[in-house]
Coordinates of C-alpha atoms in Angstrom, one line a residue:
M73 CA -0.1 0.0 0.0
G74 CA 3.2 2.4 0.0
V75 CA 2.9 2.9 -3.8
F76 CA 0.6 5.9 -3.5
P77 CA 0.9 8.8 -1.0
D78 CA -2.4 8.9 1.6
E79 CA -3.4 12.3 -0.2
V80 CA -3.6 10.4 -3.7
I81 CA -5.7 7.7 -2.2
L82 CA -8.0 10.0 -0.5
Q83 CA -8.3 12.2 -3.8
I84 CA -9.3 8.8 -5.5
L85 CA -11.7 7.8 -2.8
A86 CA -13.5 11.0 -2.9
R87 CA -14.8 10.6 -6.2
L88 CA -16.4 7.1 -5.5
P89 CA -20.3 6.9 -4.9
V90 CA -21.1 6.3 -1.3
K91 CA -21.9 2.5 -1.4
P92 CA -18.5 1.5 -3.2
L93 CA -16.9 3.8 -0.9
F94 CA -18.1 2.2 2.1
K95 CA -17.2 -1.1 0.8
T96 CA -13.4 -0.1 0.6
K97 CA -13.3 0.2 4.4
T98 CA -12.9 -3.5 4.5
V99 CA -10.0 -3.6 2.3
C100 CA -7.4 -2.8 5.1
K101 CA -7.0 -0.9 8.2
L102 CA -5.5 1.9 6.3
W103 CA -8.3 2.6 4.2
Y104 CA -10.6 2.2 7.0
R105 CA -8.9 5.1 8.9
L106 CA -8.6 7.4 6.0
V107 CA -12.2 6.9 5.0
S108 CA -13.6 7.5 8.5
D109 CA -11.4 10.6 9.2
K110 CA -13.0 14.1 9.5
Y111 CA -10.6 15.4 7.1
F112 CA -11.6 12.8 4.4
I113 CA -15.4 13.2 5.0
K114 CA -14.8 17.2 4.5
L115 CA -13.2 16.4 1.7
Y116 CA -15.7 14.2 0.2
N117 CA -18.6 16.5 0.6
E118 CA -16.5 19.2 -1.1
V119 CA -15.9 17.2 -4.2
S120 CA -19.6 16.1 -4.2
A121 CA -20.9 19.5 -4.1
K122 CA -19.5 20.0 -7.6
N123 CA -21.4 16.9 -9.0
P124 CA -25.3 17.9 -8.9
M125 CA -27.7 15.0 -9.2
V126 CA -31.6 14.9 -9.6
L127 CA -33.9 12.6 -7.3
I128 CA -37.1 11.8 -8.6
E129 CA -39.9 10.3 -6.6
T130 CA -41.3 7.6 -8.5
S131 CA -44.9 6.8 -8.3
G132 CA -46.3 3.5 -7.4
S133 CA -49.1 1.8 -5.7
P134 CA -50.8 3.5 -2.7
E135 CA -49.5 0.8 -0.5
S136 CA -45.9 0.6 -1.7
R137 CA -43.1 2.2 -0.2
S138 CA -41.4 5.0 -1.8
S139 CA -38.6 4.6 -4.2
L140 CA -36.3 7.1 -6.0
V141 CA -34.6 7.6 -9.1
C142 CA -31.2 9.2 -9.1
V143 CA -29.9 10.9 -12.1
D144 CA -26.3 11.6 -11.8
N145 CA -24.4 13.7 -14.5
L146 CA -21.3 11.5 -14.0
R147 CA -22.7 8.1 -13.3
G148 CA -25.9 8.0 -15.2
V149 CA -29.1 6.7 -13.8
S150 CA -29.6 4.4 -10.7
E151 CA -32.6 3.4 -8.2
V152 CA -32.7 4.4 -4.6
S153 CA -34.8 2.7 -2.0
L154 CA -36.2 4.3 1.3
D155 CA -37.4 0.9 2.4
F156 CA -35.3 1.3 5.5
L157 CA -37.7 4.0 6.8
K158 CA -40.0 1.0 7.0
D159 CA -42.9 3.5 6.4
R160 CA -44.8 4.9 3.3
V161 CA -43.2 8.3 3.1
K162 CA -43.4 11.5 0.7
V163 CA -40.3 13.3 0.0
R164 CA -40.8 17.1 1.3
A165 CA -37.4 18.9 1.0
S166 CA -33.8 18.3 -0.1
C167 CA -30.6 19.7 1.2
N168 CA -26.7 18.8 0.9
G169 CA -27.6 14.9 0.8
L170 CA -30.3 14.9 3.4
L171 CA -34.0 14.4 2.5
C172 CA -36.9 15.3 4.9
C173 CA -39.8 12.9 4.3
S174 CA -43.5 13.1 5.9
S175 CA -45.3 9.8 6.8
I176 CA -48.4 9.1 4.5
P177 CA -50.5 7.3 6.9
D178 CA -49.5 8.9 10.0
K179 CA -49.9 12.5 9.8
G180 CA -47.5 14.7 11.5
V181 CA -44.6 12.3 11.4
Y182 CA -41.2 13.6 9.9
Y183 CA -38.1 11.7 9.2
V184 CA -34.6 13.0 8.1
C185 CA -32.6 10.8 6.4
N186 CA -29.5 10.2 4.2
P187 CA -30.6 7.6 1.3
M188 CA -27.0 7.0 0.3
T189 CA -25.9 5.9 3.6
R190 CA -29.3 4.7 4.9
D191 CA -28.9 6.7 7.9
F192 CA -32.2 8.4 9.4
K193 CA -33.7 10.0 12.5
L194 CA -37.4 10.0 13.2
L195 CA -38.0 13.7 14.5
P196 CA -39.9 13.9 17.7
R197 CA -43.6 14.8 17.6
C198 CA -44.1 18.6 18.0
R199 CA -46.6 19.3 20.8
E200 CA -47.8 22.2 19.1
R201 CA -51.4 21.9 17.4
P202 CA -51.1 21.4 13.7
V203 CA -49.3 24.1 11.5
T204 CA -52.1 24.6 9.3
R205 CA -55.7 23.6 8.8
F206 CA -55.7 25.4 5.4
Y207 CA -55.3 22.1 3.4
P208 CA -57.4 19.1 3.7
D209 CA -54.4 16.9 4.8
G210 CA -53.3 19.2 7.6
E211 CA -49.6 19.5 6.4
A212 CA -47.5 22.6 6.4
T213 CA -47.7 25.2 3.8
L214 CA -44.0 25.3 3.6
V215 CA -41.5 22.6 4.5
G216 CA -37.8 23.4 4.5
L217 CA -34.6 21.5 5.3
A218 CA -31.4 23.1 6.1
C219 CA -28.5 20.9 6.3
D220 CA -25.0 22.7 7.4
V221 CA -22.4 20.2 6.4
S222 CA -19.6 22.5 8.1
K223 CA -21.5 22.4 11.5
N224 CA -22.6 18.8 11.3
K225 CA -26.3 19.8 11.9
F226 CA -29.6 20.3 10.3
N227 CA -32.8 22.1 10.9
V228 CA -36.6 21.2 9.8
V229 CA -38.9 24.0 9.1
L230 CA -42.9 23.6 9.1
A231 CA -44.8 26.9 8.3
G232 CA -48.1 27.5 7.3
Y233 CA -51.4 29.7 8.1
H234 CA -53.6 28.8 11.0
R235 CA -57.3 28.8 10.2
T236 CA -59.9 28.3 12.9
F237 CA -62.4 25.8 11.8
G238 CA -65.1 27.3 9.6
H239 CA -63.2 30.7 9.2
R240 CA -60.7 32.1 6.6
P241 CA -57.1 32.5 7.3
D242 CA -56.4 35.4 9.7
G243 CA -52.8 36.0 8.4
T244 CA -51.3 34.4 11.3
F245 CA -48.2 32.6 10.1
I246 CA -47.1 29.8 12.4
C247 CA -43.3 28.6 12.1
L248 CA -42.0 25.4 13.8
I249 CA -38.3 24.8 13.6
F250 CA -36.5 21.5 14.6
D251 CA -32.9 21.9 15.6
S252 CA -30.8 18.6 15.4
D253 CA -28.4 20.0 18.1
S254 CA -31.0 20.2 20.7
N255 CA -33.4 17.8 19.5
K256 CA -36.1 19.9 20.1
W257 CA -38.9 22.1 18.1
K258 CA -39.3 25.8 18.8
K259 CA -42.1 28.0 17.6
F260 CA -42.7 31.6 16.8
V261 CA -45.6 33.5 15.2
S262 CA -45.8 36.3 12.6
H263 CA -48.2 37.7 10.2
R264 CA -47.8 37.4 6.5
D265 CA -49.6 37.3 3.2
D266 CA -47.7 35.3 1.0
H267 CA -49.0 32.7 -1.3
F268 CA -47.0 29.8 -3.1
T269 CA -47.3 27.2 -6.0
H270 CA -46.3 23.7 -5.8
M271 CA -43.0 24.4 -7.5
N272 CA -42.3 27.2 -5.3
K273 CA -42.7 25.1 -2.2
N274 CA -40.5 22.2 -3.9
Q275 CA -37.5 24.6 -4.7
V276 CA -36.6 25.7 -1.4
V277 CA -33.0 26.9 -1.3
F278 CA -30.6 26.9 1.6
V279 CA -27.8 29.4 1.5
N280 CA -26.2 32.0 3.9
G281 CA -27.8 30.5 7.0
A282 CA -31.2 31.0 5.6
L283 CA -34.3 29.2 3.8
H284 CA -35.5 30.6 0.7
W285 CA -38.8 30.5 -1.3
L286 CA -40.0 32.2 -4.3
T287 CA -43.5 33.6 -3.8
G288 CA -46.3 32.7 -6.0
S289 CA -46.5 35.9 -7.6
C290 CA -42.7 35.8 -8.3
S291 CA -42.5 39.4 -7.2
Y292 CA -40.1 38.6 -4.3
I293 CA -38.4 35.9 -2.5
L294 CA -39.3 35.0 1.2
A295 CA -36.2 33.9 3.4
L296 CA -36.2 32.6 6.8
D297 CA -32.8 33.4 8.8
L298 CA -32.3 30.6 11.0
D299 CA -30.0 32.2 13.2
Y300 CA -32.3 35.0 14.4
D301 CA -35.7 33.4 13.5
V302 CA -36.7 36.3 11.1
W303 CA -38.6 36.6 8.0
R304 CA -37.1 38.7 5.2
K305 CA -38.1 39.6 1.7
I306 CA -35.4 39.7 -1.0
S307 CA -36.0 41.7 -4.2
L308 CA -35.5 40.1 -7.7
P309 CA -33.4 41.4 -10.6
D310 CA -34.9 44.5 -12.1
E311 CA -34.8 43.2 -15.4
V312 CA -36.9 40.0 -14.3
S313 CA -40.4 40.0 -15.1
Y314 CA -43.3 37.4 -14.8
G315 CA -46.3 36.7 -16.8
T316 CA -46.7 36.9 -20.7
G317 CA -44.8 33.9 -21.3
N318 CA -42.2 34.5 -18.8
R319 CA -41.5 31.7 -15.8
V320 CA -39.1 32.4 -13.0
Y321 CA -37.4 29.5 -10.7
L322 CA -35.0 29.7 -7.8
L323 CA -32.2 27.2 -7.4
D324 CA -28.7 27.2 -5.4
S325 CA -25.6 27.5 -7.6
D326 CA -22.6 26.7 -5.8
G327 CA -23.8 28.1 -2.6
C328 CA -25.3 31.2 -4.0
L329 CA -29.0 32.0 -4.8
S330 CA -29.7 31.6 -8.5
L331 CA -32.9 32.8 -10.4
I332 CA -33.7 31.2 -13.8
Q333 CA -36.1 32.9 -16.1
I334 CA -37.6 31.1 -19.0
S335 CA -39.2 32.5 -21.8
D336 CA -40.5 30.9 -25.2
A337 CA -36.9 31.4 -26.8
W338 CA -34.6 32.1 -23.9
M339 CA -33.3 31.1 -20.6
N340 CA -31.6 33.8 -18.5
I341 CA -29.6 32.8 -15.6
W342 CA -28.8 35.2 -12.6
V343 CA -26.8 34.6 -9.5
M344 CA -26.6 36.6 -6.4
K345 CA -23.0 37.6 -5.9
D346 CA -23.7 40.0 -2.9
Y347 CA -26.1 38.5 -0.4
E348 CA -26.2 41.4 2.0
K349 CA -26.8 44.0 -0.8
E350 CA -28.9 41.8 -2.8
V351 CA -26.8 42.4 -5.9
W352 CA -27.8 40.0 -9.0
Y353 CA -25.5 39.4 -12.1
M354 CA -26.7 37.8 -15.2
V355 CA -24.3 34.9 -15.7
D356 CA -25.6 33.3 -18.7
R357 CA -28.4 33.5 -21.5
V358 CA -29.2 30.5 -23.4
S359 CA -31.1 30.0 -26.6
L360 CA -33.8 27.2 -26.2
R361 CA -34.3 27.2 -30.1
C362 CA -32.8 23.3 -30.3
I363 CA -35.6 22.3 -27.6
R364 CA -38.2 24.6 -28.7
G365 CA -40.9 21.8 -28.4
L366 CA -40.2 21.0 -24.6
V367 CA -40.0 24.7 -23.5
P368 CA -43.6 25.0 -22.3
G369 CA -43.3 22.0 -19.9
I370 CA -39.5 22.6 -18.9
F371 CA -38.5 23.1 -15.4
P372 CA -35.0 23.6 -14.0
I373 CA -34.3 21.5 -11.0
A374 CA -30.4 21.7 -10.0
Q375 CA -27.3 23.7 -11.2
T376 CA -23.9 24.5 -10.5
G377 CA -21.6 27.0 -12.4
E378 CA -21.3 24.1 -15.3
C379 CA -24.4 22.4 -15.7
I380 CA -28.2 22.8 -15.4
F381 CA -30.5 19.9 -14.9
L382 CA -34.1 20.4 -16.1
A383 CA -37.1 18.2 -16.0
T384 CA -40.3 17.9 -18.4
H385 CA -43.0 15.6 -18.3
K386 CA -41.3 12.4 -18.9
Q387 CA -37.6 13.5 -19.4
V388 CA -34.7 14.7 -17.4
L389 CA -32.1 17.2 -19.5
V390 CA -28.9 18.3 -18.7
Y391 CA -27.4 21.6 -20.2
H392 CA -23.7 22.0 -20.3
Q393 CA -23.1 26.1 -20.3
K394 CA -19.2 25.7 -21.4
S395 CA -20.0 23.4 -24.5
R396 CA -23.7 24.5 -24.8
V397 CA -24.8 21.1 -25.4
W398 CA -28.1 19.7 -24.4
K399 CA -28.3 15.8 -23.3
E400 CA -31.1 13.6 -22.2
M401 CA -30.3 11.9 -19.1
Y402 CA -33.4 10.1 -18.2
S403 CA -36.8 9.2 -19.7
V404 CA -39.9 7.6 -18.5
K405 CA -40.9 4.7 -20.8
N406 CA -44.4 4.3 -19.5
S407 CA -47.2 6.7 -19.0
A408 CA -46.4 8.7 -15.7
S409 CA -49.4 9.9 -13.8
L410 CA -47.5 13.1 -12.9
P411 CA -44.9 15.0 -14.5
L412 CA -41.4 14.2 -13.6
W413 CA -40.8 17.8 -12.5
F414 CA -43.6 17.6 -9.9
S415 CA -41.6 15.4 -7.9
A416 CA -37.9 16.1 -8.6
Y417 CA -35.4 17.6 -6.2
A418 CA -31.8 18.9 -6.3
F419 CA -29.6 16.5 -4.5
R420 CA -26.0 15.6 -3.9
S421 CA -24.2 12.8 -2.4
T422 CA -22.5 13.4 1.0
I423 CA -21.6 11.3 4.1
F424 CA -23.4 13.5 6.2
P425 CA -25.0 11.5 9.0
S426 CA -28.7 12.2 9.7
D427 CA -28.9 10.5 13.1

């Protein structure tokens, strides 16, 4: 084993998928020590951040447990099972390799799991009344997951409007926050009048210690500062317009807020370079002429500075910004009941423990 220096071995191992990586622990004591080292875990997570993936929740029978399709730009397509949760669940949020899932048969039960390592944590039930009664299923309007790999901690946020039975919502916005360090929930109440589409709810972005949602009107971004438990409004670029054929989406791009505006012929990509001053820069303008027939039903899901994943009704495409080449990564062969973008989430492989 003295042929290669330890650092070279670490760089090789840091580029393996999680499952084969864990198997290398049995090769020898040296590799077991290297793979279990905090320095290597940090290195692995940094390398994986450069390789975005898309997780798609596949629809099965109501009685079957959830399974996922992982679309990886480097390694292709693979299946990921959540059977280790021993429950029928729905993915509610994704962040830095962790998923937040809610139980389908048992309302109010939430899990945070790492689908690659199969580690999971069953969150303690919150003693507060349900976050919202606005929807028939009683689930929160917003569900957010904030995974901070540098601090080895995560937060789960459930937020929604309370409505007294038989009355309209009164604007009381209840927010419950779970902290993995304390293993407890906390609550704060504010008054808001924000609305969100299904896509807005799915595309929650965690950057700069805050969770971000694009509002349904696409007039601003609603951010929750997790350090101070404060809601904040963030302006969009002045040049961004919504409606009349334009659609706007919020993503994470290498740790920065990114806004993608799609029209009939163009895709404009904005990145917030200065978070405190809310300064946006347009970093790319992409012609959609070669995928013109797909444009009305295409939705961006994940991105880095080099590529963007987009989902249609039955396909997942990746656009490489340097070569300006489009590539189909995944396609549903049968008739899917819901479009792929309806249950697609940005993802990356990490060794972050959820328990």
